[in-house]
Amino acid sequence: MKKRKDENIMKNANGIIIFIVVALVLLFLGACRPWGQVDAGHCGLKLSWGKVVSKPLGPGLWFFNPIGGNLVTYDCREQRSDLRMNAYTKDVQSAEFQIVVTFSLDQSELVQLHNEIGPQYADKILAPAVIGVTKDVIGCWEADKLINGRDKATKEIHTRVCDVLKGKPIRVSSVVLANIDYSDVFEKAIEDKQVAMQNAIRAKNKTQEIEEEAR
């Protein structure tokens, strides 16, 4: 009788120990969370003590070593960056420019991107490249000619940005010079100049009309 009672006590004790162990394991897993999710359109990288230990991972739930491990994700879809900057034209006219850049990441070079640049790649590489190239291109145009030559200037900016980023895991698909905002005084001067040119053309046409009637 006593032996059976001791066995029951041992079973209960073992059950309590197992319960405690399981509870501790669950608490440890809950605290460490040794898994991470990669959303659709994103890519993930497993890290171990800051070092990449996997190839780019597609969407899904991924597990990693909870001791020193981590999972970082990057948006690999086509993205848009809206940049604003001030620059001077060739004739030293200051203006505010809005540049819209469409870009994406090269998934095959994601490990290189993480090791060399990190998640702040847009601020560290993309924006400085676009702003620097845009200032150089704008500086070669006179302010009034830039208004009508915006498309040509935009193509040149796009080409030169791609050259600057060659060898980097960032692919720029388009650059748009969305807006040019000159000072109110300069814009009024441009408007007056265009009106004067139109009046001159009308006057010339009227003169020719009078001469033909006279003949």
PDB file of C-alpha atoms in Angstrom:
ATOM      1  CA  MET A   1       0.000   0.000   0.000  1.00  0.00           C
ATOM      2  CA  LYS A   2       2.754   2.383   0.990  1.00  0.00           C
ATOM      3  CA  LYS A   3       4.748   1.398  -2.086  1.00  0.00           C
ATOM      4  CA  ARG A   4       1.840   2.174  -4.381  1.00  0.00           C
ATOM      5  CA  LYS A   5       1.356   5.486  -2.648  1.00  0.00           C
ATOM      6  CA  ASP A   6       5.049   6.350  -3.139  1.00  0.00           C
ATOM      7  CA  GLU A   7       4.759   5.446  -6.813  1.00  0.00           C
ATOM      8  CA  ASN A   8       1.792   7.772  -7.203  1.00  0.00           C
ATOM      9  CA  ILE A   9       3.712  10.543  -5.507  1.00  0.00           C
ATOM     10  CA  MET A  10       6.662   9.971  -7.861  1.00  0.00           C
ATOM     11  CA  LYS A  11       4.354  10.015 -10.906  1.00  0.00           C
ATOM     12  CA  ASN A  12       2.767  13.258  -9.747  1.00  0.00           C
ATOM     13  CA  ALA A  13       6.195  14.744  -9.084  1.00  0.00           C
ATOM     14  CA  ASN A  14       7.413  13.693 -12.530  1.00  0.00           C
ATOM     15  CA  GLY A  15       4.278  15.145 -14.092  1.00  0.00           C
ATOM     16  CA  ILE A  16       4.822  18.448 -12.312  1.00  0.00           C
ATOM     17  CA  ILE A  17       8.465  18.524 -13.418  1.00  0.00           C
ATOM     18  CA  ILE A  18       7.488  17.811 -17.040  1.00  0.00           C
ATOM     19  CA  PHE A  19       4.828  20.507 -16.879  1.00  0.00           C
ATOM     20  CA  ILE A  20       7.329  23.013 -15.494  1.00  0.00           C
ATOM     21  CA  VAL A  21       9.907  22.122 -18.160  1.00  0.00           C
ATOM     22  CA  VAL A  22       7.344  22.454 -20.959  1.00  0.00           C
ATOM     23  CA  ALA A  23       6.123  25.746 -19.528  1.00  0.00           C
ATOM     24  CA  LEU A  24       9.682  27.080 -19.302  1.00  0.00           C
ATOM     25  CA  VAL A  25      10.399  26.007 -22.894  1.00  0.00           C
ATOM     26  CA  LEU A  26       7.231  27.715 -24.111  1.00  0.00           C
ATOM     27  CA  LEU A  27       8.087  30.845 -22.163  1.00  0.00           C
ATOM     28  CA  PHE A  28      11.601  30.799 -23.626  1.00  0.00           C
ATOM     29  CA  LEU A  29      10.285  30.381 -27.165  1.00  0.00           C
ATOM     30  CA  GLY A  30       7.696  33.084 -26.601  1.00  0.00           C
ATOM     31  CA  ALA A  31      10.306  35.506 -25.292  1.00  0.00           C
ATOM     32  CA  CYS A  32      12.924  34.749 -27.959  1.00  0.00           C
ATOM     33  CA  ARG A  33      10.532  34.235 -30.876  1.00  0.00           C
ATOM     34  CA  PRO A  34      12.939  32.177 -33.029  1.00  0.00           C
ATOM     35  CA  TRP A  35      10.844  32.701 -36.158  1.00  0.00           C
ATOM     36  CA  GLY A  36       9.922  35.502 -38.493  1.00  0.00           C
ATOM     37  CA  GLN A  37       7.582  36.144 -41.398  1.00  0.00           C
ATOM     38  CA  VAL A  38       8.515  37.312 -44.877  1.00  0.00           C
ATOM     39  CA  ASP A  39       5.540  39.025 -46.498  1.00  0.00           C
ATOM     40  CA  ALA A  40       4.557  38.828 -50.163  1.00  0.00           C
ATOM     41  CA  GLY A  41       6.772  40.999 -52.344  1.00  0.00           C
ATOM     42  CA  HIS A  42       9.557  40.947 -49.758  1.00  0.00           C
ATOM     43  CA  CYS A  43      12.780  38.969 -49.315  1.00  0.00           C
ATOM     44  CA  GLY A  44      14.355  37.840 -46.058  1.00  0.00           C
ATOM     45  CA  LEU A  45      17.845  37.084 -44.789  1.00  0.00           C
ATOM     46  CA  LYS A  46      18.758  34.973 -41.776  1.00  0.00           C
ATOM     47  CA  LEU A  47      21.421  36.466 -39.539  1.00  0.00           C
ATOM     48  CA  SER A  48      23.635  34.905 -36.903  1.00  0.00           C
ATOM     49  CA  TRP A  49      25.408  37.407 -34.656  1.00  0.00           C
ATOM     50  CA  GLY A  50      24.963  39.993 -37.410  1.00  0.00           C
ATOM     51  CA  LYS A  51      26.334  37.787 -40.211  1.00  0.00           C
ATOM     52  CA  VAL A  52      24.162  36.671 -43.134  1.00  0.00           C
ATOM     53  CA  VAL A  53      23.842  32.871 -43.060  1.00  0.00           C
ATOM     54  CA  SER A  54      21.244  32.272 -45.771  1.00  0.00           C
ATOM     55  CA  LYS A  55      20.440  33.057 -49.360  1.00  0.00           C
ATOM     56  CA  PRO A  56      17.489  35.434 -49.993  1.00  0.00           C
ATOM     57  CA  LEU A  57      14.304  33.868 -48.634  1.00  0.00           C
ATOM     58  CA  GLY A  58      10.882  34.131 -50.237  1.00  0.00           C
ATOM     59  CA  PRO A  59       7.517  34.795 -48.533  1.00  0.00           C
ATOM     60  CA  GLY A  60       6.638  32.495 -45.655  1.00  0.00           C
ATOM     61  CA  LEU A  61       7.418  31.645 -42.025  1.00  0.00           C
ATOM     62  CA  TRP A  62      11.094  31.046 -41.318  1.00  0.00           C
ATOM     63  CA  PHE A  63      12.857  29.769 -38.182  1.00  0.00           C
ATOM     64  CA  PHE A  64      16.301  30.804 -36.999  1.00  0.00           C
ATOM     65  CA  ASN A  65      18.619  30.155 -34.059  1.00  0.00           C
ATOM     66  CA  PRO A  66      17.164  32.101 -31.111  1.00  0.00           C
ATOM     67  CA  ILE A  67      20.660  32.586 -29.687  1.00  0.00           C
ATOM     68  CA  GLY A  68      22.215  35.419 -31.666  1.00  0.00           C
ATOM     69  CA  GLY A  69      19.903  34.852 -34.625  1.00  0.00           C
ATOM     70  CA  ASN A  70      17.588  37.244 -36.417  1.00  0.00           C
ATOM     71  CA  LEU A  71      15.576  37.682 -39.611  1.00  0.00           C
ATOM     72  CA  VAL A  72      15.657  40.910 -41.633  1.00  0.00           C
ATOM     73  CA  THR A  73      13.356  41.657 -44.566  1.00  0.00           C
ATOM     74  CA  TYR A  74      13.611  43.920 -47.609  1.00  0.00           C
ATOM     75  CA  ASP A  75      10.869  45.185 -49.889  1.00  0.00           C
ATOM     76  CA  CYS A  76      11.732  43.768 -53.328  1.00  0.00           C
ATOM     77  CA  ARG A  77       8.749  45.276 -55.154  1.00  0.00           C
ATOM     78  CA  GLU A  78       9.004  48.315 -57.403  1.00  0.00           C
ATOM     79  CA  GLN A  79       9.152  51.338 -55.116  1.00  0.00           C
ATOM     80  CA  ARG A  80       8.851  55.093 -55.492  1.00  0.00           C
ATOM     81  CA  SER A  81      10.957  57.788 -53.879  1.00  0.00           C
ATOM     82  CA  ASP A  82       9.807  61.427 -53.937  1.00  0.00           C
ATOM     83  CA  LEU A  83      12.766  63.793 -53.555  1.00  0.00           C
ATOM     84  CA  ARG A  84      12.776  67.591 -53.269  1.00  0.00           C
ATOM     85  CA  MET A  85      15.830  69.774 -53.681  1.00  0.00           C
ATOM     86  CA  ASN A  86      17.040  73.271 -54.539  1.00  0.00           C
ATOM     87  CA  ALA A  87      19.440  73.879 -57.418  1.00  0.00           C
ATOM     88  CA  TYR A  88      20.811  76.658 -59.611  1.00  0.00           C
ATOM     89  CA  THR A  89      20.510  76.811 -63.386  1.00  0.00           C
ATOM     90  CA  LYS A  90      23.319  77.849 -65.738  1.00  0.00           C
ATOM     91  CA  ASP A  91      22.190  81.490 -65.537  1.00  0.00           C
ATOM     92  CA  VAL A  92      22.143  81.317 -61.712  1.00  0.00           C
ATOM     93  CA  GLN A  93      18.400  81.092 -61.246  1.00  0.00           C
ATOM     94  CA  SER A  94      17.424  79.243 -58.074  1.00  0.00           C
ATOM     95  CA  ALA A  95      14.486  76.846 -58.121  1.00  0.00           C
ATOM     96  CA  GLU A  96      12.946  74.011 -56.129  1.00  0.00           C
ATOM     97  CA  PHE A  97      12.756  70.709 -57.981  1.00  0.00           C
ATOM     98  CA  GLN A  98      10.639  67.628 -57.333  1.00  0.00           C
ATOM     99  CA  ILE A  99      12.185  64.376 -58.564  1.00  0.00           C
ATOM    100  CA  VAL A 100      10.187  61.118 -58.583  1.00  0.00           C
ATOM    101  CA  VAL A 101      12.329  57.982 -58.814  1.00  0.00           C
ATOM    102  CA  THR A 102      10.973  54.486 -59.440  1.00  0.00           C
ATOM    103  CA  PHE A 103      13.350  51.688 -58.453  1.00  0.00           C
ATOM    104  CA  SER A 104      13.631  48.110 -57.248  1.00  0.00           C
ATOM    105  CA  LEU A 105      16.206  45.858 -55.606  1.00  0.00           C
ATOM    106  CA  ASP A 106      18.152  43.114 -57.368  1.00  0.00           C
ATOM    107  CA  GLN A 107      17.266  40.047 -55.291  1.00  0.00           C
ATOM    108  CA  SER A 108      20.347  38.163 -56.450  1.00  0.00           C
ATOM    109  CA  GLU A 109      22.532  40.839 -54.838  1.00  0.00           C
ATOM    110  CA  LEU A 110      20.535  41.264 -51.637  1.00  0.00           C
ATOM    111  CA  VAL A 111      23.311  39.803 -49.455  1.00  0.00           C
ATOM    112  CA  GLN A 112      25.759  42.348 -50.902  1.00  0.00           C
ATOM    113  CA  LEU A 113      23.268  45.155 -50.260  1.00  0.00           C
ATOM    114  CA  HIS A 114      22.835  44.140 -46.620  1.00  0.00           C
ATOM    115  CA  ASN A 115      26.564  43.687 -45.975  1.00  0.00           C
ATOM    116  CA  GLU A 116      27.711  46.894 -47.670  1.00  0.00           C
ATOM    117  CA  ILE A 117      24.835  49.313 -47.079  1.00  0.00           C
ATOM    118  CA  GLY A 118      22.018  47.931 -44.926  1.00  0.00           C
ATOM    119  CA  PRO A 119      18.321  48.776 -44.765  1.00  0.00           C
ATOM    120  CA  GLN A 120      18.962  52.545 -45.122  1.00  0.00           C
ATOM    121  CA  TYR A 121      20.145  52.135 -48.720  1.00  0.00           C
ATOM    122  CA  ALA A 122      17.657  54.695 -50.097  1.00  0.00           C
ATOM    123  CA  ASP A 123      19.048  57.482 -47.891  1.00  0.00           C
ATOM    124  CA  LYS A 124      22.678  56.398 -48.169  1.00  0.00           C
ATOM    125  CA  ILE A 125      22.977  55.736 -51.908  1.00  0.00           C
ATOM    126  CA  LEU A 126      19.855  56.409 -53.976  1.00  0.00           C
ATOM    127  CA  ALA A 127      18.970  59.930 -52.788  1.00  0.00           C
ATOM    128  CA  PRO A 128      22.566  61.312 -52.895  1.00  0.00           C
ATOM    129  CA  ALA A 129      23.064  59.895 -56.403  1.00  0.00           C
ATOM    130  CA  VAL A 130      19.832  61.386 -57.762  1.00  0.00           C
ATOM    131  CA  ILE A 131      20.322  64.774 -56.092  1.00  0.00           C
ATOM    132  CA  GLY A 132      23.964  65.045 -57.184  1.00  0.00           C
ATOM    133  CA  VAL A 133      23.232  64.150 -60.809  1.00  0.00           C
ATOM    134  CA  THR A 134      20.194  66.442 -60.961  1.00  0.00           C
ATOM    135  CA  LYS A 135      22.197  69.432 -59.726  1.00  0.00           C
ATOM    136  CA  ASP A 136      24.882  68.778 -62.347  1.00  0.00           C
ATOM    137  CA  VAL A 137      22.345  68.489 -65.182  1.00  0.00           C
ATOM    138  CA  ILE A 138      20.290  71.520 -64.100  1.00  0.00           C
ATOM    139  CA  GLY A 139      23.489  73.542 -63.903  1.00  0.00           C
ATOM    140  CA  CYS A 140      23.980  73.044 -67.649  1.00  0.00           C
ATOM    141  CA  TRP A 141      20.585  74.523 -68.588  1.00  0.00           C
ATOM    142  CA  GLU A 142      19.422  78.107 -68.711  1.00  0.00           C
ATOM    143  CA  ALA A 143      16.266  78.587 -66.673  1.00  0.00           C
ATOM    144  CA  ASP A 144      13.884  79.575 -69.481  1.00  0.00           C
ATOM    145  CA  LYS A 145      15.136  76.829 -71.822  1.00  0.00           C
ATOM    146  CA  LEU A 146      14.777  74.199 -69.094  1.00  0.00           C
ATOM    147  CA  ILE A 147      11.016  74.767 -69.010  1.00  0.00           C
ATOM    148  CA  ASN A 148      10.611  73.542 -72.593  1.00  0.00           C
ATOM    149  CA  GLY A 149      13.529  71.097 -72.403  1.00  0.00           C
ATOM    150  CA  ARG A 150      12.335  69.260 -69.308  1.00  0.00           C
ATOM    151  CA  ASP A 151      11.924  65.913 -71.121  1.00  0.00           C
ATOM    152  CA  LYS A 152      15.452  66.030 -72.501  1.00  0.00           C
ATOM    153  CA  ALA A 153      16.879  66.977 -69.103  1.00  0.00           C
ATOM    154  CA  THR A 154      14.905  64.154 -67.457  1.00  0.00           C
ATOM    155  CA  LYS A 155      16.321  61.547 -69.857  1.00  0.00           C
ATOM    156  CA  GLU A 156      19.835  62.781 -69.172  1.00  0.00           C
ATOM    157  CA  ILE A 157      19.272  62.591 -65.401  1.00  0.00           C
ATOM    158  CA  HIS A 158      17.961  59.023 -65.702  1.00  0.00           C
ATOM    159  CA  THR A 159      20.910  57.888 -67.823  1.00  0.00           C
ATOM    160  CA  ARG A 160      23.502  59.426 -65.517  1.00  0.00           C
ATOM    161  CA  VAL A 161      21.839  58.093 -62.344  1.00  0.00           C
ATOM    162  CA  CYS A 162      21.963  54.566 -63.791  1.00  0.00           C
ATOM    163  CA  ASP A 163      25.655  55.067 -64.564  1.00  0.00           C
ATOM    164  CA  VAL A 164      26.380  56.242 -61.017  1.00  0.00           C
ATOM    165  CA  LEU A 165      24.547  53.245 -59.517  1.00  0.00           C
ATOM    166  CA  LYS A 166      26.157  50.717 -61.856  1.00  0.00           C
ATOM    167  CA  GLY A 167      27.494  47.844 -59.766  1.00  0.00           C
ATOM    168  CA  LYS A 168      25.035  48.583 -56.955  1.00  0.00           C
ATOM    169  CA  PRO A 169      22.031  46.286 -56.275  1.00  0.00           C
ATOM    170  CA  ILE A 170      19.563  49.108 -56.996  1.00  0.00           C
ATOM    171  CA  ARG A 171      17.804  49.212 -60.379  1.00  0.00           C
ATOM    172  CA  VAL A 172      16.303  52.572 -61.367  1.00  0.00           C
ATOM    173  CA  SER A 173      13.482  52.117 -63.894  1.00  0.00           C
ATOM    174  CA  SER A 174      12.460  55.766 -64.274  1.00  0.00           C
ATOM    175  CA  VAL A 175      13.266  59.301 -63.164  1.00  0.00           C
ATOM    176  CA  VAL A 176      10.703  62.078 -63.576  1.00  0.00           C
ATOM    177  CA  LEU A 177      11.375  65.785 -63.174  1.00  0.00           C
ATOM    178  CA  ALA A 178       7.885  66.259 -61.784  1.00  0.00           C
ATOM    179  CA  ASN A 179       7.945  69.947 -60.883  1.00  0.00           C
ATOM    180  CA  ILE A 180      10.083  73.060 -61.305  1.00  0.00           C
ATOM    181  CA  ASP A 181       9.243  75.948 -59.012  1.00  0.00           C
ATOM    182  CA  TYR A 182      11.066  79.178 -59.824  1.00  0.00           C
ATOM    183  CA  SER A 183      10.665  82.387 -57.835  1.00  0.00           C
ATOM    184  CA  ASP A 184       7.517  84.421 -58.460  1.00  0.00           C
ATOM    185  CA  VAL A 185       9.591  87.268 -59.922  1.00  0.00           C
ATOM    186  CA  PHE A 186      11.304  85.006 -62.441  1.00  0.00           C
ATOM    187  CA  GLU A 187       8.089  83.245 -63.432  1.00  0.00           C
ATOM    188  CA  LYS A 188       6.463  86.651 -64.023  1.00  0.00           C
ATOM    189  CA  ALA A 189       9.431  87.665 -66.188  1.00  0.00           C
ATOM    190  CA  ILE A 190       9.105  84.458 -68.242  1.00  0.00           C
ATOM    191  CA  GLU A 191       5.384  85.049 -68.640  1.00  0.00           C
ATOM    192  CA  ASP A 192       5.947  88.661 -69.770  1.00  0.00           C
ATOM    193  CA  LYS A 193       8.602  87.482 -72.236  1.00  0.00           C
ATOM    194  CA  GLN A 194       6.259  84.923 -73.765  1.00  0.00           C
ATOM    195  CA  VAL A 195       3.466  87.488 -74.019  1.00  0.00           C
ATOM    196  CA  ALA A 196       5.844  89.935 -75.711  1.00  0.00           C
ATOM    197  CA  MET A 197       6.942  87.263 -78.200  1.00  0.00           C
ATOM    198  CA  GLN A 198       3.336  86.420 -79.012  1.00  0.00           C
ATOM    199  CA  ASN A 199       2.481  90.106 -79.491  1.00  0.00           C
ATOM    200  CA  ALA A 200       5.492  90.514 -81.770  1.00  0.00           C
ATOM    201  CA  ILE A 201       4.385  87.556 -83.893  1.00  0.00           C
ATOM    202  CA  ARG A 202       0.862  88.926 -84.139  1.00  0.00           C
ATOM    203  CA  ALA A 203       2.193  92.365 -85.093  1.00  0.00           C
ATOM    204  CA  LYS A 204       4.430  90.848 -87.773  1.00  0.00           C
ATOM    205  CA  ASN A 205       1.529  88.856 -89.186  1.00  0.00           C
ATOM    206  CA  LYS A 206      -0.652  91.969 -89.198  1.00  0.00           C
ATOM    207  CA  THR A 207       2.043  93.952 -91.018  1.00  0.00           C
ATOM    208  CA  GLN A 208       2.354  91.256 -93.667  1.00  0.00           C
ATOM    209  CA  GLU A 209      -1.419  91.190 -94.057  1.00  0.00           C
ATOM    210  CA  ILE A 210      -1.539  94.979 -94.565  1.00  0.00           C
ATOM    211  CA  GLU A 211       1.290  94.853 -97.117  1.00  0.00           C
ATOM    212  CA  GLU A 212      -0.460  92.107 -99.085  1.00  0.00           C
ATOM    213  CA  GLU A 213      -3.715  94.099 -99.092  1.00  0.00           C
ATOM    214  CA  ALA A 214      -1.832  97.192-100.268  1.00  0.00           C
ATOM    215  CA  ARG A 215      -0.290  95.276-103.144  1.00  0.00           C
TER     216      ARG A 215
END
